[in-house]
Coordinates of C-alpha atoms in Angstrom, one line a residue:
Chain A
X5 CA -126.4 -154.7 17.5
X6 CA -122.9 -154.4 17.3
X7 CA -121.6 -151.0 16.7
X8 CA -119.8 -148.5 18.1
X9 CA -119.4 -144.6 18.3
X10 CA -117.0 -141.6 18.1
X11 CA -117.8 -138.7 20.0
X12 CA -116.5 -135.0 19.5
X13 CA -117.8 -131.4 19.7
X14 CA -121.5 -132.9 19.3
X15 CA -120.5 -134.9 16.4
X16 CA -121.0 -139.1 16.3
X17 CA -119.8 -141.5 13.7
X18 CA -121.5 -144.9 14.2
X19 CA -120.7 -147.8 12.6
X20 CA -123.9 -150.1 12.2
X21 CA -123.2 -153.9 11.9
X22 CA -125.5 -156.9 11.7
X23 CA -128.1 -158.4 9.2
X24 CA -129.3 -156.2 6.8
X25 CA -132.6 -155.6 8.0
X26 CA -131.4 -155.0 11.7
X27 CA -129.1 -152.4 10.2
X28 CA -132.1 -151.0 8.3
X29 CA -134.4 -151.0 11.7
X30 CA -132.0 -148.8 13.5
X31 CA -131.0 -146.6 11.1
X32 CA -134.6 -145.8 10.7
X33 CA -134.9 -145.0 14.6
X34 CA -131.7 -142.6 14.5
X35 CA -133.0 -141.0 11.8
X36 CA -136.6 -140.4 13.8
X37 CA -135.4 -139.8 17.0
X38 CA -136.1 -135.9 17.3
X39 CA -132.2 -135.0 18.8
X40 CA -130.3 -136.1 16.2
X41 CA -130.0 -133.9 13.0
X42 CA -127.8 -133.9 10.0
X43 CA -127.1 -137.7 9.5
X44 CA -125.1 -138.4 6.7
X45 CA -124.3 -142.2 5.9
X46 CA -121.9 -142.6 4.1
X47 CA -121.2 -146.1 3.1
X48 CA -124.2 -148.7 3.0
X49 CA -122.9 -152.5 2.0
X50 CA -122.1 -155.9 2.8
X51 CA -119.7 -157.1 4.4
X52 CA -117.9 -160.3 4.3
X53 CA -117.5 -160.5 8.3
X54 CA -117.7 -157.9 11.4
X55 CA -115.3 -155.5 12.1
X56 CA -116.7 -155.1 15.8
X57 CA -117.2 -158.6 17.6
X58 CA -119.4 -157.1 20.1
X59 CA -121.0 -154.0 21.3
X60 CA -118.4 -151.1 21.9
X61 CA -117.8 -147.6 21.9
X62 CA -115.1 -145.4 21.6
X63 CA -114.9 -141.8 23.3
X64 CA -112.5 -140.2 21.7
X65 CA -110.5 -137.5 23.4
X66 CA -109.9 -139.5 26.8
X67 CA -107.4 -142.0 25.9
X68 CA -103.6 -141.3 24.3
X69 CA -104.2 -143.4 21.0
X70 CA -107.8 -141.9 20.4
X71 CA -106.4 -138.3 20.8
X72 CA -103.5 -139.5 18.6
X73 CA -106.3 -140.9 16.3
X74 CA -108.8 -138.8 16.4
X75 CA -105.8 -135.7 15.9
X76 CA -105.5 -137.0 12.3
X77 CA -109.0 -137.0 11.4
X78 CA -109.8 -133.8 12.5
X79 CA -106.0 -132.4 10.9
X80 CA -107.3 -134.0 7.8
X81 CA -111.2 -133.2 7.6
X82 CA -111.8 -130.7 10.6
X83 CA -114.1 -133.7 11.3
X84 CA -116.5 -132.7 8.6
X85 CA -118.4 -136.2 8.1
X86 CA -119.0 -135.4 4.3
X87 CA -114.9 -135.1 3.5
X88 CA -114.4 -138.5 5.3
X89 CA -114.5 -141.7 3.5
X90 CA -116.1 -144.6 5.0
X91 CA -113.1 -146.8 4.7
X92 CA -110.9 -144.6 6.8
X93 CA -113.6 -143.7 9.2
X94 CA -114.1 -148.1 10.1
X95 CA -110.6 -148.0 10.3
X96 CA -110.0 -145.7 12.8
X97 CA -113.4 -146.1 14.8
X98 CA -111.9 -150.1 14.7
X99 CA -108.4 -149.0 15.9
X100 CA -109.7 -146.8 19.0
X101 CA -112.1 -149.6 20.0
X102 CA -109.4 -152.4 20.3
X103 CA -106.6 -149.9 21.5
X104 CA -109.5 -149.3 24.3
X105 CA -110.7 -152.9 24.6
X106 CA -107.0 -153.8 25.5
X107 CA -105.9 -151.6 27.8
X108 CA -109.4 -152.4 30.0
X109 CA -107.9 -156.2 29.8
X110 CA -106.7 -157.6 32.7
X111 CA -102.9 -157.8 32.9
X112 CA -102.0 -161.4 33.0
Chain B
X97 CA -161.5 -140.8 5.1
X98 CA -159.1 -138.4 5.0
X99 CA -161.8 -136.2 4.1
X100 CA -164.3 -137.2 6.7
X101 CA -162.4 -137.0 9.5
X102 CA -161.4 -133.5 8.3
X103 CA -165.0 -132.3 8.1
X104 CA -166.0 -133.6 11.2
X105 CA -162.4 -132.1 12.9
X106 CA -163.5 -128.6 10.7
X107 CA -167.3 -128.8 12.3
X108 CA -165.2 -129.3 15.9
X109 CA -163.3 -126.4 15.3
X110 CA -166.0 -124.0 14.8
X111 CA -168.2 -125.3 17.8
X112 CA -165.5 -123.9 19.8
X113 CA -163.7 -121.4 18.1
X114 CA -160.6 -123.5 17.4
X115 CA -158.3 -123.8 14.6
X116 CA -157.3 -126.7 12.7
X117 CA -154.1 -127.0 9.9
X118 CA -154.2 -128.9 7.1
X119 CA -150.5 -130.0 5.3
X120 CA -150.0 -131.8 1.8
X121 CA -146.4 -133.1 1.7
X122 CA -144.9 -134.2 -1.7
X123 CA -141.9 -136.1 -1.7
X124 CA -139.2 -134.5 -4.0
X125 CA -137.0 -137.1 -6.7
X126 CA -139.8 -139.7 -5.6
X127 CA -139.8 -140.9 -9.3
X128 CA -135.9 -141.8 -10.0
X129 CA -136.3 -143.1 -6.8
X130 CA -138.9 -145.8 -8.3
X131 CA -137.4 -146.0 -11.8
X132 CA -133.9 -147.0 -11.1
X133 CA -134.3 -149.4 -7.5
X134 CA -137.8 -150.1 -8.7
X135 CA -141.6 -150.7 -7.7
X136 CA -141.0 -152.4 -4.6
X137 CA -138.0 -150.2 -3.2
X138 CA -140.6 -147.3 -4.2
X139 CA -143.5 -148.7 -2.1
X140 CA -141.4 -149.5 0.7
X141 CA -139.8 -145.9 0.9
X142 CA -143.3 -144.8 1.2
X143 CA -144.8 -147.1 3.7
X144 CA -141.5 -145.6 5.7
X145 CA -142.3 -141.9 4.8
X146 CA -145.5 -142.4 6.4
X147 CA -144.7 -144.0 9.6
X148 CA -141.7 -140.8 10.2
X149 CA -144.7 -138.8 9.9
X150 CA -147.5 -140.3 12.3
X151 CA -143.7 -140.3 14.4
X152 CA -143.7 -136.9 14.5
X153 CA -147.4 -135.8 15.0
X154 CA -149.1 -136.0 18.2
X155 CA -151.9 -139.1 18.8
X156 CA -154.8 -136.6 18.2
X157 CA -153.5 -135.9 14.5
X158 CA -154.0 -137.7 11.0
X159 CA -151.7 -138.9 8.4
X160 CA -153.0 -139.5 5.6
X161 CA -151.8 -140.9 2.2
X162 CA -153.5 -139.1 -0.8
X163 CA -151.9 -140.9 -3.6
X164 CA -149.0 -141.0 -5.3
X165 CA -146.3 -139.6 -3.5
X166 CA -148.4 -137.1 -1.8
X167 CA -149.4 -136.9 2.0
X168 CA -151.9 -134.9 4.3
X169 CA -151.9 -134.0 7.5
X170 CA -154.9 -133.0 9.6
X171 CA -153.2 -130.6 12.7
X172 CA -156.0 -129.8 15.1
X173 CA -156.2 -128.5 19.0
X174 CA -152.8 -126.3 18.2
X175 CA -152.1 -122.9 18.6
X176 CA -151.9 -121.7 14.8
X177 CA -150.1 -120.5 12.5
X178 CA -147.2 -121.4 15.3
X179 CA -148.3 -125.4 15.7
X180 CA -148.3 -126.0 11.7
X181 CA -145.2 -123.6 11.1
X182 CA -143.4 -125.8 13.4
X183 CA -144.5 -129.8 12.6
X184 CA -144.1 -128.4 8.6
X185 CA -140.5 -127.3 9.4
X186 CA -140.0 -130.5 10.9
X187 CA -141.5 -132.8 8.5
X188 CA -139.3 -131.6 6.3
X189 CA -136.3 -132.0 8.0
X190 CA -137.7 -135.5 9.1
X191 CA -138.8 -137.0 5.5
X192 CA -135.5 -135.4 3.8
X193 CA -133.4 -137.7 6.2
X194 CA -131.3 -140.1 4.2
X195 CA -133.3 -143.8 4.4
X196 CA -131.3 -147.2 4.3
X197 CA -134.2 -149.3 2.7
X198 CA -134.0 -153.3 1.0
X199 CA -130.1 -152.4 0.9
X200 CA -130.3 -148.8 -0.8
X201 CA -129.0 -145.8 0.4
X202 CA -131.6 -143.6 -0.6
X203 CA -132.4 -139.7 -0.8
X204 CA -135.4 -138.3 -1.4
X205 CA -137.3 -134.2 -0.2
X206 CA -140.0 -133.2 0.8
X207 CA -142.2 -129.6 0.2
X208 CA -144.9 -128.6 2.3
X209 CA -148.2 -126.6 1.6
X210 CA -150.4 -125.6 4.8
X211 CA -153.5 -124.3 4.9
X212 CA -155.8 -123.2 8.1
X213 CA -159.0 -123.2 9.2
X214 CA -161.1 -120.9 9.4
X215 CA -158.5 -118.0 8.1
X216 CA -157.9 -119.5 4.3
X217 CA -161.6 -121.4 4.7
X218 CA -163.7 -123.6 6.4
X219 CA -164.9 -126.6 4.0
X220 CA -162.6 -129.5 3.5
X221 CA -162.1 -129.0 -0.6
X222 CA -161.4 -125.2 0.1
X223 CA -158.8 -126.2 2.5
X224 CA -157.2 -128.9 0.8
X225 CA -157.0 -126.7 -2.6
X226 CA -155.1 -124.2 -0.8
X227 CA -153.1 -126.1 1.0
X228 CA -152.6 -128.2 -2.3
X229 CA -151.5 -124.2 -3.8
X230 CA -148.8 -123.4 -0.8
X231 CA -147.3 -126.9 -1.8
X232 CA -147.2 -126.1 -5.4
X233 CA -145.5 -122.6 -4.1
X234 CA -143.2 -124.7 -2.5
X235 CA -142.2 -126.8 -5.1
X236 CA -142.0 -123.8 -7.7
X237 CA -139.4 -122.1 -5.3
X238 CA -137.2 -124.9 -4.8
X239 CA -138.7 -127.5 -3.4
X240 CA -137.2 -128.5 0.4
X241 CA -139.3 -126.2 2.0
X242 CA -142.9 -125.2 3.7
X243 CA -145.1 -122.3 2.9
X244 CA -147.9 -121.0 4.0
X245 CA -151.3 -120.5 2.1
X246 CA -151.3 -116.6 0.9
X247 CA -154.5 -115.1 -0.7
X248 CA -152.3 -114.2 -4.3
X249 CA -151.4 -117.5 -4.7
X250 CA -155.0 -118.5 -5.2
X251 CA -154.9 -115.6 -7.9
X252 CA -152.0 -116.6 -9.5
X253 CA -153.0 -119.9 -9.7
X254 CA -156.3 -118.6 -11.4
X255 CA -154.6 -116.5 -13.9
X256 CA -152.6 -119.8 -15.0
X257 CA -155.3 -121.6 -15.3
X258 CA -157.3 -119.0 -17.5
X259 CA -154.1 -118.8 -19.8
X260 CA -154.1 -122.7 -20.2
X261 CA -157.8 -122.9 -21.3
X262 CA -157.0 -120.1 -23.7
X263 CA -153.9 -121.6 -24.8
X264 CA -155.6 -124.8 -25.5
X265 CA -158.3 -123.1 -27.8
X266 CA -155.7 -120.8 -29.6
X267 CA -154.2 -123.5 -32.2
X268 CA -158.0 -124.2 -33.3
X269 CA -158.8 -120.7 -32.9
X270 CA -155.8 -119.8 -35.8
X271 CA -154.2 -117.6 -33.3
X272 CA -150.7 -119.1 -33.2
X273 CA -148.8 -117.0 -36.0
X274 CA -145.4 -116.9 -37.3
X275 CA -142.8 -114.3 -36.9
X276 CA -139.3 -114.9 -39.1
X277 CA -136.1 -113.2 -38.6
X278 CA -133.5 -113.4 -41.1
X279 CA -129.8 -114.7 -40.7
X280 CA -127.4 -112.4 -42.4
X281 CA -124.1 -114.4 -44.0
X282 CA -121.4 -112.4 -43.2
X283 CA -119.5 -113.3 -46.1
X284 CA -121.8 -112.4 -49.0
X285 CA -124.1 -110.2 -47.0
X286 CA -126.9 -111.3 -48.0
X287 CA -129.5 -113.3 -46.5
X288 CA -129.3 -117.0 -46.3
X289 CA -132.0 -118.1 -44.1
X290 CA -134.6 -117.3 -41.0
X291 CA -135.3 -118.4 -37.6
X292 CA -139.2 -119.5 -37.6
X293 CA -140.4 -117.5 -34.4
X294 CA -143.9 -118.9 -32.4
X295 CA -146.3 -115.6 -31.6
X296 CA -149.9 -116.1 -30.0
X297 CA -152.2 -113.1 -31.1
X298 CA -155.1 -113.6 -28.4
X299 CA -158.3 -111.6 -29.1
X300 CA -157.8 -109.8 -25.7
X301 CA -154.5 -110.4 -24.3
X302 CA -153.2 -109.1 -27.8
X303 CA -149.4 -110.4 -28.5
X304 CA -148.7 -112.7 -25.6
X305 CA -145.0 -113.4 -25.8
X306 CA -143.5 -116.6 -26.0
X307 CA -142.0 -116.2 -22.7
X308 CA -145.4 -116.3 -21.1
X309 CA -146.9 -119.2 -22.8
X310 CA -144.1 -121.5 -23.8
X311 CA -143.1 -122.7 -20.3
X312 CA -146.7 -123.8 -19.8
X313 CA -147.2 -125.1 -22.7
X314 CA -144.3 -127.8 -22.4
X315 CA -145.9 -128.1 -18.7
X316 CA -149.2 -129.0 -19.9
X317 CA -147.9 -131.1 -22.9
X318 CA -149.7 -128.9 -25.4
X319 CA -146.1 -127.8 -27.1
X320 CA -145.7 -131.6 -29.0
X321 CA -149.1 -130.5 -30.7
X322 CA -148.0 -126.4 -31.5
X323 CA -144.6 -127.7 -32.0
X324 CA -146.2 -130.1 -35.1
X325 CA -148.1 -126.4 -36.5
X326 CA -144.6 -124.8 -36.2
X327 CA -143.1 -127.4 -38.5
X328 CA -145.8 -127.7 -41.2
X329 CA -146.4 -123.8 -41.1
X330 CA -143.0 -122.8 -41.6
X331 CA -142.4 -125.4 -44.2
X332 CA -145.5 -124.4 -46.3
X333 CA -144.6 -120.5 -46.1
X334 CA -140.9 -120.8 -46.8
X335 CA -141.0 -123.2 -49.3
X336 CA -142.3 -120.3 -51.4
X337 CA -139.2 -117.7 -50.7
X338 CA -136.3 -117.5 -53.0
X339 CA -134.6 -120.9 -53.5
X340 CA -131.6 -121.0 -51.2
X341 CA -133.3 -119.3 -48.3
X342 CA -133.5 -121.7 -44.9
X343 CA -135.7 -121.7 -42.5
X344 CA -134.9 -122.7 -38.7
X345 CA -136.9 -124.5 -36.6
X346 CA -137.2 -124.8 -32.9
X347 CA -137.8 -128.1 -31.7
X348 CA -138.3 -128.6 -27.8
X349 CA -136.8 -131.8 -25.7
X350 CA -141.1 -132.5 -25.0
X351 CA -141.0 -133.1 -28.9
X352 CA -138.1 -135.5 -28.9
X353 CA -139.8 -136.8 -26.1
X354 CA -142.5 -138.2 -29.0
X355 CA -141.8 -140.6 -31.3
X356 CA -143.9 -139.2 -33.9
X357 CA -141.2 -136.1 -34.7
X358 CA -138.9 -137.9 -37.4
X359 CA -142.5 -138.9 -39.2
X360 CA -143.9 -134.9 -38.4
X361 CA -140.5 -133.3 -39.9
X362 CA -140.9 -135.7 -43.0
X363 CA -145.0 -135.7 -43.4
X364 CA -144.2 -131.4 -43.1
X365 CA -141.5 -131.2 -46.0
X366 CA -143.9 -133.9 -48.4
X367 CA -146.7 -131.4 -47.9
X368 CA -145.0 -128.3 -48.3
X369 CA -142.5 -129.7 -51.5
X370 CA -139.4 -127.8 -49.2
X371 CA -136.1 -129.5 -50.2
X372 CA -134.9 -131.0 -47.0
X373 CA -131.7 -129.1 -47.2
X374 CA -133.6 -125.7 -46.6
X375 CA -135.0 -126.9 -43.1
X376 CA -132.9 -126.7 -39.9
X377 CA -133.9 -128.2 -36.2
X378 CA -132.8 -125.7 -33.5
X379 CA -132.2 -127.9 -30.3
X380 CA -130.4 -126.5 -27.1
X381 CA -128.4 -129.1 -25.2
X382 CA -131.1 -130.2 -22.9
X383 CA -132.6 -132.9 -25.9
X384 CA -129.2 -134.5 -25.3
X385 CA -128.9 -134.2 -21.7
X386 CA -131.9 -135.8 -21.0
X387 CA -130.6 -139.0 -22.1
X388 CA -130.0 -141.3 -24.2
X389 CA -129.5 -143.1 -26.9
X390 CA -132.8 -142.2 -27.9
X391 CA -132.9 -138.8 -28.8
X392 CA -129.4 -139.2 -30.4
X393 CA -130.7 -141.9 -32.5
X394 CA -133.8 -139.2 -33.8
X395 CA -131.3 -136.8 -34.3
X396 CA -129.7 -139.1 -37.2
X397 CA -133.1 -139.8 -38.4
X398 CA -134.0 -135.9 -38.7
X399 CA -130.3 -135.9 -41.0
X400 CA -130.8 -138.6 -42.7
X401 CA -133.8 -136.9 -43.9
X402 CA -131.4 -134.2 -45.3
X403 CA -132.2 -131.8 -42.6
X404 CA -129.8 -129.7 -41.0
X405 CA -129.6 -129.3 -36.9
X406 CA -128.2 -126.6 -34.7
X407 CA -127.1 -126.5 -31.3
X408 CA -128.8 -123.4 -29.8
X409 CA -128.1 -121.4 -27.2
X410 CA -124.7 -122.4 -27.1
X411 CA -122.7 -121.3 -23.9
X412 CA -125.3 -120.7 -21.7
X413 CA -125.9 -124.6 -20.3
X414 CA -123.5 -126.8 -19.2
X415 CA -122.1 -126.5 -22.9
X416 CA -120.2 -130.2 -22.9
X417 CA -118.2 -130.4 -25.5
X418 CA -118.9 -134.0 -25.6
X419 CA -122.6 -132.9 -27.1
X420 CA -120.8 -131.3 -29.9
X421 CA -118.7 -134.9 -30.1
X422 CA -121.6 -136.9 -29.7
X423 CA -123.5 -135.5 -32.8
X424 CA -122.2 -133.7 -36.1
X425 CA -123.8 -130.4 -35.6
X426 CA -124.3 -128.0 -38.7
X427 CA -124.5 -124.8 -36.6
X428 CA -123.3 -123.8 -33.3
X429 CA -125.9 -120.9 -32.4
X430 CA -123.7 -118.3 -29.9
X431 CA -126.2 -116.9 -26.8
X432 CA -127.1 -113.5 -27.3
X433 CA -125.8 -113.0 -23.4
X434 CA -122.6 -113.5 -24.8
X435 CA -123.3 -110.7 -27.9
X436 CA -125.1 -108.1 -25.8
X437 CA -121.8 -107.0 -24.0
X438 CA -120.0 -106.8 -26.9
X439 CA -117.7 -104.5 -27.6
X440 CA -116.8 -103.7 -24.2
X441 CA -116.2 -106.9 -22.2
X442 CA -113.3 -108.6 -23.1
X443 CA -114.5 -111.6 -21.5
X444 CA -117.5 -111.8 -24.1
X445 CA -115.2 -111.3 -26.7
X446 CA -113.1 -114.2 -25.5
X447 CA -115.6 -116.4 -25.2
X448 CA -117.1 -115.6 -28.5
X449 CA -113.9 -115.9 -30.3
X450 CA -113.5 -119.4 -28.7
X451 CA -116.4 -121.0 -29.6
X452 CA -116.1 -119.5 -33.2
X453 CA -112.5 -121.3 -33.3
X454 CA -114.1 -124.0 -32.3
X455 CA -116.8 -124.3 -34.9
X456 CA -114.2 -123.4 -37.6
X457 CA -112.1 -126.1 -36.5
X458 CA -115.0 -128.7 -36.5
X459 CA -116.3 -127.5 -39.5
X460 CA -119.5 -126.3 -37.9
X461 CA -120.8 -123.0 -38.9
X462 CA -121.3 -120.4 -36.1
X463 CA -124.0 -118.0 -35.9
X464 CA -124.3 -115.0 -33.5
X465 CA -127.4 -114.0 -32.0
X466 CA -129.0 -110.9 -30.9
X467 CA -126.6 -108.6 -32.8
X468 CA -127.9 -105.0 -33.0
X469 CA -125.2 -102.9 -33.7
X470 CA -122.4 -102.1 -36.6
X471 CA -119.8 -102.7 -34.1
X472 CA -121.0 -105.9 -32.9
X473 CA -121.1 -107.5 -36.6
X474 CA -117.8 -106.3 -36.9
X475 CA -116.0 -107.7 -33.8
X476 CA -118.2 -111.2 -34.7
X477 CA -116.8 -111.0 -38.3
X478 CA -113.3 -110.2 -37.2
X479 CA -113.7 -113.2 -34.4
X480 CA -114.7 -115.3 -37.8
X481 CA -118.2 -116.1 -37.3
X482 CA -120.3 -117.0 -40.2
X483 CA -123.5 -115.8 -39.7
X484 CA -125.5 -113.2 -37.6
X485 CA -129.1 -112.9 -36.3
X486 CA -130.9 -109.6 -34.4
X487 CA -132.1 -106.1 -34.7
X488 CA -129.0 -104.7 -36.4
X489 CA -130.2 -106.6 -39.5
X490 CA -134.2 -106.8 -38.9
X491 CA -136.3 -107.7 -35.7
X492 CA -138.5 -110.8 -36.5
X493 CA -141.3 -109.8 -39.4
X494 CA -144.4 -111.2 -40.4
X495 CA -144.7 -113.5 -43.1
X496 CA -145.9 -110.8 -45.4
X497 CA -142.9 -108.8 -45.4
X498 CA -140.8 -111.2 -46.4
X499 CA -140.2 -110.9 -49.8
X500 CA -139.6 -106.6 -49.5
X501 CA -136.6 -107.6 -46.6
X502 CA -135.2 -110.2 -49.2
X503 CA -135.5 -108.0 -52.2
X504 CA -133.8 -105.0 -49.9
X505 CA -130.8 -106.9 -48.1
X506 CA -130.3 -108.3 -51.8
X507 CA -129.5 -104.8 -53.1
X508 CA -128.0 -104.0 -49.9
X509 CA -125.4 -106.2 -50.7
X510 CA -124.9 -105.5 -54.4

């Protein structure tokens, strides 16, 4: 499943994408898996078409834009989960992923 | 099942000396859950509730579904009370996780009893009973959390139970009695009505107050039966007192909850020949919180009857203004909390003086409760309340003395 992942100080911020029931399934296995605690979801809905075209992940704090990025999150929400909205969180996660996904591109 | 397997794990354990835990889970907000995404949603959540919990148990334990929206779990071959301490810490971490189920986002708790083998007993009943206790414990303090099975609680539990049979025989029995205390006007002085008070005289417990036996009576459903005695008692005892005299009546949201009260109020005035206008319903803000259209709708039954209603309690809820909006209220009743610290905190004062401007302004009279001193009635005069209720002007008397505190405040105020 598509997705991808923000990593900081022991916190993550997925975004789950695919059919409903796929989304359902692993959500279900995050939530069980002993090591995680404390997941909050914030947005559950349809969507009219992906944000992520395939499976990617963003580590934030490595690369310019994400610290850039990630620097306005955490200015405006100390990267509490619960004061971020889902919106801005899929756009930033979306951002870092294709800010990432085009610097690994081969120069032409 | 559930049951078998537990006997035959219990007759295990004492072979060799082991001990086994039993835990009854309850899910917490299970039933908005199921009445606003419905059956299926409902049914699904559970099948899910019970495959995090055979997740987080080892192969050699049992889950269980009792019923309902209740769970066991038979814990055996642990070190105890440290094995159950642990997986019931855990269960409710686990089950309290948020679940994403037939495209909901849905929340629901969990509480936890435990009970072990062989310290709290050693037959499958005794165990599940106080395991069944701890939960209930749980639940009572807050729900979210585990406890463990404590000797008292079995006690307390008994003591309950031995009020609830007596409280069931005491309306038969004739041992519900009425206590009135009078409303003083502050602008005649005299007084223009009484608050119809519930007392239980028991045989052997003597006076049990209404603090004691209220709560479980709403519990148990029994106050839509007392709350129907209240009416038609106080009706037929007031309705010989001077004409002009009131009486107010406490109605609870379990009695709105019935839709037999409009036909109770009016079946109670018929019988006792009280003029409609000499009967109040006391509600606090709850019978409007709960919902709906519904209670508001009995609400303008109950005055279309000619009865008066009061809001009571007022300003110790969430004290919406919409509720005093959403219904034409005859009386605002102002919290004794707000009375008892009267003269000295200003912020009582304040407070007071606010919602008396506000009943003046809405036409809606205000009455002060649980006045018991000179300088109290005056401040809540000079703050333009209109009546007052408490000790300063009589604590709550039986019927029988009635007509001497009429006859007295009458020449008082002469």
């Amino acid at each position: 499943m598509p997705g991808t992942l923000l990593f900081n100080r022991g916190c993550f911020a997925q975004v789950l994408e695919g059919p409903r029931e796929a989304v359902e399934r692993t959500f279900e296995r995050i939530q069980r898996d002993p090591r995680h605690a404390d997941v909050n979801a914030l947005e559950f809905a349809p969507v009219g078409r992906r944000g992520f075209p395939s499976w990617s992940m963003a580590f934030v704090g490595r690369s310019a834009p994400g610290e850039a990025l990630y620097g306005g999150i955490a200015g405006e929400s100390g990267f509490d989960p619960a004061l971020l909205t889902a919106e801005r969180l899929f756009a930033t996660l979306r951002e870092l992923v294709l800010a990432e996904e085009a610097e690994a591109a081969p120069v032409a | 099942m559930f049951h078998d397997r537990l006997a035959a794990a219990l007759e295990r354990a004492g072979r060799d000396g082991s001990a086994v835990a039993v835990l009854c889970l309850d899910l917490d907000r299970f039933k908005p859950v199921n009445d606003t995404l419905g059956h299926p949603v409902g049914d699904t959540l559970l099948r899910t509730v019970a495959e995090r919990l055979r997740s987080a148990v080892r192969a050699t334990d049992l889950v269980a579904r009792l019923g309902g929206d209740e769970f066991a779990v038979l814990q055996a071959g642990h070190e105890q009370p440290q094995g159950a301490q642990a997986l019931a810490a855990r269960l409710v971490d686990l089950v309290g996780r948020s679940y994403l189920i037939e495209g909901h986002l849905v929340n629901v708790g969990a509480s936890v009893g435990v009970a072990l083998a062989p310290g709290d007993g050693a037959d499958p009943d005794r165990l599940l009973t106080c395991a069944d206790l701890a939960l209930y414990r749980a639940k009572d303090e807050g729900r979210g959390a585990f406890r463990l099975f404590e000797p008292e609680m079995d006690a307390r539990m008994q003591a309950r139970r031995a009020l609830e049979l007596d409280l069931r025989k005491a309306l038969a029995l004739r041992e519900l009695e009425l206590f009135y205390q009078p409303q003083l006007d502050l602008e005649t002085g005299r007084v223009c009505g009484f608050e119809a008070l519930l007392r239980w005289r028991h045989p052997e417990r003597g006076l049990v107050p209404p603090a004691e036996f209220v709560p479980l009576a709403e519990e148990i459903g029994l106050i839509v039966k007392i709350g129907e005695w209240v009416l038609r008692t106080a009706c037929r005892e007031v309705a010989g007192w001077p004409d002009g005299i009131g009486v107010a009546v406490n109605v609870s949201p379990a009695q709105f909850k019935s839709p037999k009260l409009v036909d109770v109020v009016r079946g109670a005035l018929e019988a006792s020949g009280l003029p409609p206008s000499r009967l109040e319903v006391e509600i606090t803000e709850s019978v409007l919180l709960q919902d709906d259209a519904g209670n508001l709708a009995t609400l303008h039954r109950l005055r279309d009857l000619g009865v008066r209603v009061a809001m009571d309690d007022f300003g110790t809820g969430y004290s919406s203004l919409g509720y005093l909006r959403s219904f034409p209220f005859d009386k605002i009743k102002i919290d004794r909390s707000f009375v008892r610290d009267l003269p000295g905190s200003a912020d009582c004062l304040a407070i007071v003086r606010a919602i008396a401007g506000l009943g003046s302004r809405l036409d809606i009279a205000t009455t002060a409760e649980g006045v018991e001193t000179a300088e109290q009635m005056r401040r809540i005069r000079a703050e333009g309340c209109d009546q007052i209720q408490g000790y300063l002007v009589s604590r709550p008397v039986p019927p029988a003395e009635i007509p001497a505190l009429i006859a007295e405040t009458l020449a008082h105020a002469a």
